[in-house]
Amino acid sequence: MAPPELHRAPFPLYAVAVLSDSLVVVGGGGGAAKTGIKNALHFLRLEWISGRPSASLLCSHDTQTRAVMNLAACAPLPPSIAKANIAAHAAANNAKAQGKKAGEKGGATALESGVLAVGMDGDCHVLRYDEVPTESRAAPSAEKGRQRKKGKAEGKAEGKAESKAEGKAEGKVDGKAEGDTRNETPQLQLESLHVVQTDLSADSVQKSVRFNADSTLLATGGVDGHLRVWEFPDMKLLHDIEAHKDEVEDLDFGPSNTLVSVGRDFSCSVWQKGLLMLGLDWNKAKPDIPDKTYRFRACRFGQVADSPDKVRLYTVHIPHKRERRPPPCFITKWEGQSFLPLLTAPCGTEVVSTFTVSESGTFLGLGTVTGSVAIYIAFSLQQAYYVRETHGIVVTELAFVGDKAGRGVALRGDNDAAVLSVGVDSRCKLHLLPRRTMLPVWLVLLCCAGMLVLTMMLIQHFFPGFL
């Protein structure tokens, strides 16, 4: 069964993140070129309708001339922002109770709130989103409607044809604006908190961004090869590390704020408090492969499914050069403390373009430059799911859904795993890994005992006196 298409944007998609049990954000765009392709963030509401997964557009946030190339989500809000959030809403509710006019952004208590770190060109934009009840956004439109009715009544009383024409024109314009607001932004408010430059090269492109576990640090990497660590939410630069001689391809936070970065210079480095701890040596895992034949492409930490206090580091390796007969790509699992290689397995000949690990550490997700999507079991690195060229072009990012409570469990349903994929083809698709059927232990033992008895009876029948 082909994976269902949940959303098709009017622009290429490069980033996706799961914000809550039913809220997802995707982003992309056509960049600064005057091609007519817009740049935006789309917030989607996910749900099951008539037994099929569906996504509806909740909000579209225009990012002007900058395409969204990567993003990281911080939900729920960090304590400092959450405290300010509570105070602001309390003040707004008090003002409303006293009959005072509340501000447009403070009219209702937020249902869901969070922060996004969005990479656009060489900057990181920190955006806060608040989901508010629909009726709180309808009040301004209702007021405009009353004003239009009042103006129309006055125009009739005066009997001026010109006023009537103006009233019709005003109603048409206001009605269009109101329709746009209700269709795209009925329940979500966005606020820009910070904008910081994260890449100082001539090309100026942020390649990767990640929050640490408690959302007190934010790490960014760009084309200039620098790894920058920021205090969050103040966005004060804590470390500026010249980590790689080429682009930073990927990065991720591990336990105790250990930071791992991957560069196009064949290196994968482990950092602690801005200092280099060690560099990973993949040749120890594959000594039969010549040096610099492969390069690191991606890295992700993941907890051990049966031991939440333990972690593993997973890295993806792709061929450095294209060949007529493409060699396989590889996944390697490393011990999370000593960073010694534990297991390496091939993952197909299609070049991997994106990589992710489920929050529980049970599954790994892979996307390829040819549009294919695969799910692997983290313990054995065996392939459990594969759809060839489901996007038809580069898969830009993946995100597991429903891996833990509050992250889309309802959408995953009874399946073992659910993955969202986005690609340059502007599509967002949902991939479901069906639950594996497991036989009860008592039934397995009963079958074994029955086979043993049957074997003994056959031996006694064909070889009398043998037993």
PDB file of C-alpha atoms in Angstrom, residues 229-441:
ATOM      1  CA  VAL A 229      26.367  26.989  20.839  1.00  0.00           C
ATOM      2  CA  TRP A 230      23.845  29.503  22.183  1.00  0.00           C
ATOM      3  CA  GLU A 231      22.305  29.948  25.621  1.00  0.00           C
ATOM      4  CA  PHE A 232      18.563  29.561  25.298  1.00  0.00           C
ATOM      5  CA  PRO A 233      16.229  31.431  25.451  1.00  0.00           C
ATOM      6  CA  ASP A 234      18.485  34.531  25.702  1.00  0.00           C
ATOM      7  CA  MET A 235      20.408  33.485  22.557  1.00  0.00           C
ATOM      8  CA  LYS A 236      23.764  34.614  23.937  1.00  0.00           C
ATOM      9  CA  LEU A 237      26.692  33.029  22.096  1.00  0.00           C
ATOM     10  CA  LEU A 238      28.378  30.576  24.456  1.00  0.00           C
ATOM     11  CA  HIS A 239      30.862  28.812  22.135  1.00  0.00           C
ATOM     12  CA  ASP A 240      32.079  29.529  18.610  1.00  0.00           C
ATOM     13  CA  ILE A 241      34.092  26.495  17.474  1.00  0.00           C
ATOM     14  CA  GLU A 242      35.946  26.138  14.196  1.00  0.00           C
ATOM     15  CA  ALA A 243      34.864  22.519  14.095  1.00  0.00           C
ATOM     16  CA  HIS A 244      35.358  21.506  10.457  1.00  0.00           C
ATOM     17  CA  LYS A 245      37.333  22.574   7.400  1.00  0.00           C
ATOM     18  CA  ASP A 246      34.201  22.276   5.285  1.00  0.00           C
ATOM     19  CA  GLU A 247      30.425  22.473   5.776  1.00  0.00           C
ATOM     20  CA  VAL A 248      28.796  21.171   8.945  1.00  0.00           C
ATOM     21  CA  GLU A 249      26.435  18.493   7.633  1.00  0.00           C
ATOM     22  CA  ASP A 250      24.718  17.490  10.872  1.00  0.00           C
ATOM     23  CA  LEU A 251      24.920  17.755  14.673  1.00  0.00           C
ATOM     24  CA  ASP A 252      23.158  16.424  17.759  1.00  0.00           C
ATOM     25  CA  PHE A 253      23.201  16.728  21.549  1.00  0.00           C
ATOM     26  CA  GLY A 254      23.838  13.682  23.710  1.00  0.00           C
ATOM     27  CA  PRO A 255      23.932  13.034  27.468  1.00  0.00           C
ATOM     28  CA  SER A 256      25.543  15.709  29.687  1.00  0.00           C
ATOM     29  CA  ASN A 257      25.284  18.153  26.766  1.00  0.00           C
ATOM     30  CA  THR A 258      27.857  16.222  24.751  1.00  0.00           C
ATOM     31  CA  LEU A 259      27.725  17.541  21.195  1.00  0.00           C
ATOM     32  CA  VAL A 260      28.564  15.534  18.079  1.00  0.00           C
ATOM     33  CA  SER A 261      29.105  17.225  14.720  1.00  0.00           C
ATOM     34  CA  VAL A 262      29.541  15.825  11.213  1.00  0.00           C
ATOM     35  CA  GLY A 263      31.391  17.695   8.454  1.00  0.00           C
ATOM     36  CA  ARG A 264      32.041  17.242   4.765  1.00  0.00           C
ATOM     37  CA  ASP A 265      35.754  17.004   5.635  1.00  0.00           C
ATOM     38  CA  PHE A 266      35.348  13.244   6.466  1.00  0.00           C
ATOM     39  CA  SER A 267      35.320  13.939  10.215  1.00  0.00           C
ATOM     40  CA  CYS A 268      32.857  13.332  13.034  1.00  0.00           C
ATOM     41  CA  SER A 269      33.851  15.076  16.265  1.00  0.00           C
ATOM     42  CA  VAL A 270      32.684  14.878  19.876  1.00  0.00           C
ATOM     43  CA  TRP A 271      32.635  18.140  21.866  1.00  0.00           C
ATOM     44  CA  GLN A 272      32.162  18.958  25.537  1.00  0.00           C
ATOM     45  CA  LYS A 273      31.847  22.555  26.780  1.00  0.00           C
ATOM     46  CA  GLY A 274      33.408  23.882  23.589  1.00  0.00           C
ATOM     47  CA  LEU A 275      36.426  21.545  23.732  1.00  0.00           C
ATOM     48  CA  LEU A 276      37.220  18.644  21.424  1.00  0.00           C
ATOM     49  CA  MET A 277      36.977  15.301  23.240  1.00  0.00           C
ATOM     50  CA  LEU A 278      37.737  12.940  20.352  1.00  0.00           C
ATOM     51  CA  GLY A 279      37.139  12.191  16.695  1.00  0.00           C
ATOM     52  CA  LEU A 280      35.318   9.046  15.621  1.00  0.00           C
ATOM     53  CA  ASP A 281      37.382   6.568  13.608  1.00  0.00           C
ATOM     54  CA  TRP A 282      35.112   4.609  11.276  1.00  0.00           C
ATOM     55  CA  ASN A 283      38.012   2.570   9.895  1.00  0.00           C
ATOM     56  CA  LYS A 284      37.999   0.596  13.140  1.00  0.00           C
ATOM     57  CA  ALA A 285      34.504  -0.599  12.260  1.00  0.00           C
ATOM     58  CA  LYS A 286      35.314  -1.233   8.565  1.00  0.00           C
ATOM     59  CA  PRO A 287      39.080  -1.802   8.267  1.00  0.00           C
ATOM     60  CA  ASP A 288      38.631  -3.396   4.818  1.00  0.00           C
ATOM     61  CA  ILE A 289      37.469  -0.070   3.294  1.00  0.00           C
ATOM     62  CA  PRO A 290      40.218   2.349   2.180  1.00  0.00           C
ATOM     63  CA  ASP A 291      40.484   5.675   3.979  1.00  0.00           C
ATOM     64  CA  LYS A 292      38.413   8.592   2.599  1.00  0.00           C
ATOM     65  CA  THR A 293      36.312   6.316   0.433  1.00  0.00           C
ATOM     66  CA  TYR A 294      33.313   7.174   2.591  1.00  0.00           C
ATOM     67  CA  ARG A 295      32.361  10.264   4.550  1.00  0.00           C
ATOM     68  CA  PHE A 296      30.037  10.851   7.481  1.00  0.00           C
ATOM     69  CA  ARG A 297      26.621  12.147   6.416  1.00  0.00           C
ATOM     70  CA  ALA A 298      24.465  12.279   9.570  1.00  0.00           C
ATOM     71  CA  CYS A 299      24.518  11.627  13.313  1.00  0.00           C
ATOM     72  CA  ARG A 300      21.824  11.074  15.943  1.00  0.00           C
ATOM     73  CA  PHE A 301      21.772   9.953  19.555  1.00  0.00           C
ATOM     74  CA  GLY A 302      19.120   7.478  20.656  1.00  0.00           C
ATOM     75  CA  GLN A 303      18.335   5.823  23.938  1.00  0.00           C
ATOM     76  CA  VAL A 304      18.427   2.054  24.337  1.00  0.00           C
ATOM     77  CA  ALA A 305      14.863   0.793  24.192  1.00  0.00           C
ATOM     78  CA  ASP A 306      15.126  -1.538  27.205  1.00  0.00           C
ATOM     79  CA  SER A 307      17.524   0.698  29.173  1.00  0.00           C
ATOM     80  CA  PRO A 308      16.472   4.371  29.072  1.00  0.00           C
ATOM     81  CA  ASP A 309      19.551   5.400  31.070  1.00  0.00           C
ATOM     82  CA  LYS A 310      21.851   4.192  28.271  1.00  0.00           C
ATOM     83  CA  VAL A 311      22.332   5.823  24.879  1.00  0.00           C
ATOM     84  CA  ARG A 312      23.769   4.922  21.505  1.00  0.00           C
ATOM     85  CA  LEU A 313      25.135   7.145  18.759  1.00  0.00           C
ATOM     86  CA  TYR A 314      24.117   6.311  15.189  1.00  0.00           C
ATOM     87  CA  THR A 315      25.996   7.612  12.160  1.00  0.00           C
ATOM     88  CA  VAL A 316      25.356   7.289   8.422  1.00  0.00           C
ATOM     89  CA  HIS A 317      28.178   6.918   5.904  1.00  0.00           C
ATOM     90  CA  ILE A 318      27.870   7.608   2.173  1.00  0.00           C
ATOM     91  CA  PRO A 319      30.382   7.152  -0.671  1.00  0.00           C
ATOM     92  CA  HIS A 320      32.581  10.182  -1.242  1.00  0.00           C
ATOM     93  CA  LYS A 321      32.482   9.758  -5.025  1.00  0.00           C
ATOM     94  CA  ARG A 322      29.760   8.556  -7.367  1.00  0.00           C
ATOM     95  CA  GLU A 323      30.538   5.403  -9.316  1.00  0.00           C
ATOM     96  CA  ARG A 324      28.892   3.591 -12.204  1.00  0.00           C
ATOM     97  CA  ARG A 325      28.119   0.683  -9.873  1.00  0.00           C
ATOM     98  CA  PRO A 326      27.201   2.523  -6.661  1.00  0.00           C
ATOM     99  CA  PRO A 327      28.624   1.009  -3.479  1.00  0.00           C
ATOM    100  CA  PRO A 328      26.338   0.608  -0.444  1.00  0.00           C
ATOM    101  CA  CYS A 329      25.818   3.198   2.259  1.00  0.00           C
ATOM    102  CA  PHE A 330      26.261   2.147   5.888  1.00  0.00           C
ATOM    103  CA  ILE A 331      24.744   2.712   9.335  1.00  0.00           C
ATOM    104  CA  THR A 332      27.035   2.406  12.359  1.00  0.00           C
ATOM    105  CA  LYS A 333      25.992   2.084  15.994  1.00  0.00           C
ATOM    106  CA  TRP A 334      28.434   3.437  18.608  1.00  0.00           C
ATOM    107  CA  GLU A 335      28.504   3.105  22.384  1.00  0.00           C
ATOM    108  CA  GLY A 336      27.203   6.408  23.786  1.00  0.00           C
ATOM    109  CA  GLN A 337      29.921   6.990  26.389  1.00  0.00           C
ATOM    110  CA  SER A 338      33.150   5.486  25.063  1.00  0.00           C
ATOM    111  CA  PHE A 339      32.156   6.016  21.394  1.00  0.00           C
ATOM    112  CA  LEU A 340      33.462   2.606  20.361  1.00  0.00           C
ATOM    113  CA  PRO A 341      31.802   1.037  17.287  1.00  0.00           C
ATOM    114  CA  LEU A 342      29.344  -1.736  18.154  1.00  0.00           C
ATOM    115  CA  LEU A 343      27.734  -2.692  14.846  1.00  0.00           C
ATOM    116  CA  THR A 344      27.855  -1.644  11.184  1.00  0.00           C
ATOM    117  CA  ALA A 345      25.373  -2.687   8.510  1.00  0.00           C
ATOM    118  CA  PRO A 346      24.748  -1.721   4.850  1.00  0.00           C
ATOM    119  CA  CYS A 347      21.581   0.276   4.115  1.00  0.00           C
ATOM    120  CA  GLY A 348      21.266   0.075   0.344  1.00  0.00           C
ATOM    121  CA  THR A 349      22.966   1.688  -2.628  1.00  0.00           C
ATOM    122  CA  GLU A 350      20.750   4.789  -2.732  1.00  0.00           C
ATOM    123  CA  VAL A 351      22.600   7.767  -1.268  1.00  0.00           C
ATOM    124  CA  VAL A 352      21.144   8.753   2.103  1.00  0.00           C
ATOM    125  CA  SER A 353      19.933  12.360   2.265  1.00  0.00           C
ATOM    126  CA  THR A 354      18.367  12.505   5.742  1.00  0.00           C
ATOM    127  CA  PHE A 355      18.400  10.445   8.931  1.00  0.00           C
ATOM    128  CA  THR A 356      16.480  10.369  12.207  1.00  0.00           C
ATOM    129  CA  VAL A 357      16.009   8.205  15.311  1.00  0.00           C
ATOM    130  CA  SER A 358      12.729   7.570  17.104  1.00  0.00           C
ATOM    131  CA  GLU A 359      12.379   9.127  20.556  1.00  0.00           C
ATOM    132  CA  SER A 360      12.197   5.692  22.192  1.00  0.00           C
ATOM    133  CA  GLY A 361      15.359   4.570  20.372  1.00  0.00           C
ATOM    134  CA  THR A 362      13.573   1.590  18.776  1.00  0.00           C
ATOM    135  CA  PHE A 363      13.647   2.589  15.103  1.00  0.00           C
ATOM    136  CA  LEU A 364      15.830   4.507  12.653  1.00  0.00           C
ATOM    137  CA  GLY A 365      14.488   6.428   9.664  1.00  0.00           C
ATOM    138  CA  LEU A 366      16.315   6.950   6.366  1.00  0.00           C
ATOM    139  CA  GLY A 367      15.491   9.094   3.335  1.00  0.00           C
ATOM    140  CA  THR A 368      17.412   9.037   0.060  1.00  0.00           C
ATOM    141  CA  VAL A 369      18.252  11.410  -2.780  1.00  0.00           C
ATOM    142  CA  THR A 370      16.087   9.306  -5.101  1.00  0.00           C
ATOM    143  CA  GLY A 371      12.976   9.750  -2.937  1.00  0.00           C
ATOM    144  CA  SER A 372      12.914   6.432  -1.071  1.00  0.00           C
ATOM    145  CA  VAL A 373      12.071   6.008   2.627  1.00  0.00           C
ATOM    146  CA  ALA A 374      13.172   3.154   4.912  1.00  0.00           C
ATOM    147  CA  ILE A 375      12.772   2.218   8.583  1.00  0.00           C
ATOM    148  CA  TYR A 376      15.395   0.118  10.375  1.00  0.00           C
ATOM    149  CA  ILE A 377      15.355  -1.657  13.733  1.00  0.00           C
ATOM    150  CA  ALA A 378      17.885   0.088  15.973  1.00  0.00           C
ATOM    151  CA  PHE A 379      18.923  -3.044  17.870  1.00  0.00           C
ATOM    152  CA  SER A 380      19.921  -5.150  14.860  1.00  0.00           C
ATOM    153  CA  LEU A 381      20.144  -2.492  12.086  1.00  0.00           C
ATOM    154  CA  GLN A 382      17.833  -4.675   9.997  1.00  0.00           C
ATOM    155  CA  GLN A 383      15.425  -3.145   7.511  1.00  0.00           C
ATOM    156  CA  ALA A 384      11.769  -3.336   8.600  1.00  0.00           C
ATOM    157  CA  TYR A 385      10.128  -1.041   6.010  1.00  0.00           C
ATOM    158  CA  TYR A 386      11.018   0.288   2.574  1.00  0.00           C
ATOM    159  CA  VAL A 387       9.164   2.253  -0.113  1.00  0.00           C
ATOM    160  CA  ARG A 388      11.070   2.960  -3.291  1.00  0.00           C
ATOM    161  CA  GLU A 389      10.949   6.494  -4.738  1.00  0.00           C
ATOM    162  CA  THR A 390       7.798   7.448  -2.877  1.00  0.00           C
ATOM    163  CA  HIS A 391       8.715  11.110  -3.378  1.00  0.00           C
ATOM    164  CA  GLY A 392      10.370  10.744  -6.767  1.00  0.00           C
ATOM    165  CA  ILE A 393      13.026  13.280  -5.762  1.00  0.00           C
ATOM    166  CA  VAL A 394      15.178  14.101  -2.725  1.00  0.00           C
ATOM    167  CA  VAL A 395      13.680  13.320   0.701  1.00  0.00           C
ATOM    168  CA  THR A 396      14.748  16.341   2.759  1.00  0.00           C
ATOM    169  CA  GLU A 397      13.670  15.380   6.279  1.00  0.00           C
ATOM    170  CA  LEU A 398      11.900  12.723   8.361  1.00  0.00           C
ATOM    171  CA  ALA A 399      10.138  12.846  11.730  1.00  0.00           C
ATOM    172  CA  PHE A 400       8.749   9.976  13.809  1.00  0.00           C
ATOM    173  CA  VAL A 401       5.146  10.406  14.946  1.00  0.00           C
ATOM    174  CA  GLY A 402       3.550   8.948  18.065  1.00  0.00           C
ATOM    175  CA  ASP A 403       6.719   7.455  19.471  1.00  0.00           C
ATOM    176  CA  LYS A 404       5.825   8.744  22.940  1.00  0.00           C
ATOM    177  CA  ALA A 405       2.761  10.210  24.621  1.00  0.00           C
ATOM    178  CA  GLY A 406       1.936  13.696  23.389  1.00  0.00           C
ATOM    179  CA  ARG A 407       3.718  13.306  20.046  1.00  0.00           C
ATOM    180  CA  GLY A 408       1.067  11.967  17.684  1.00  0.00           C
ATOM    181  CA  VAL A 409       0.172   8.656  19.351  1.00  0.00           C
ATOM    182  CA  ALA A 410      -3.374   8.846  18.005  1.00  0.00           C
ATOM    183  CA  LEU A 411      -2.110   9.180  14.436  1.00  0.00           C
ATOM    184  CA  ARG A 412       0.197   6.168  14.760  1.00  0.00           C
ATOM    185  CA  GLY A 413      -2.693   3.951  15.838  1.00  0.00           C
ATOM    186  CA  ASP A 414      -1.904   0.257  16.293  1.00  0.00           C
ATOM    187  CA  ASN A 415       1.204   0.381  14.118  1.00  0.00           C
ATOM    188  CA  ASP A 416       4.721  -0.163  15.427  1.00  0.00           C
ATOM    189  CA  ALA A 417       5.966   3.125  13.979  1.00  0.00           C
ATOM    190  CA  ALA A 418       4.826   6.114  11.967  1.00  0.00           C
ATOM    191  CA  VAL A 419       7.131   8.461  10.064  1.00  0.00           C
ATOM    192  CA  LEU A 420       6.431  11.751   8.317  1.00  0.00           C
ATOM    193  CA  SER A 421       8.539  12.476   5.239  1.00  0.00           C
ATOM    194  CA  VAL A 422       8.884  15.694   3.243  1.00  0.00           C
ATOM    195  CA  GLY A 423      10.661  16.250  -0.038  1.00  0.00           C
ATOM    196  CA  VAL A 424      11.518  18.691  -2.765  1.00  0.00           C
ATOM    197  CA  ASP A 425       8.360  17.510  -4.562  1.00  0.00           C
ATOM    198  CA  SER A 426       6.343  19.634  -2.045  1.00  0.00           C
ATOM    199  CA  ARG A 427       4.632  16.596  -0.504  1.00  0.00           C
ATOM    200  CA  CYS A 428       4.303  15.463   3.101  1.00  0.00           C
ATOM    201  CA  LYS A 429       3.614  11.732   3.428  1.00  0.00           C
ATOM    202  CA  LEU A 430       2.905   9.349   6.293  1.00  0.00           C
ATOM    203  CA  HIS A 431       4.649   5.969   6.467  1.00  0.00           C
ATOM    204  CA  LEU A 432       3.170   3.301   8.764  1.00  0.00           C
ATOM    205  CA  LEU A 433       5.068   0.216   9.930  1.00  0.00           C
ATOM    206  CA  PRO A 434       2.436  -2.459  10.748  1.00  0.00           C
ATOM    207  CA  ARG A 435       2.618  -4.093  14.136  1.00  0.00           C
ATOM    208  CA  ARG A 436       4.478  -7.372  14.115  1.00  0.00           C
ATOM    209  CA  THR A 437       2.347 -10.349  15.177  1.00  0.00           C
ATOM    210  CA  MET A 438       3.774 -12.027  18.268  1.00  0.00           C
ATOM    211  CA  LEU A 439       2.729 -15.521  19.394  1.00  0.00           C
ATOM    212  CA  PRO A 440       2.177 -16.131  23.131  1.00  0.00           C
ATOM    213  CA  VAL A 441       4.952 -18.009  24.913  1.00  0.00           C
TER     214      VAL A 441
END
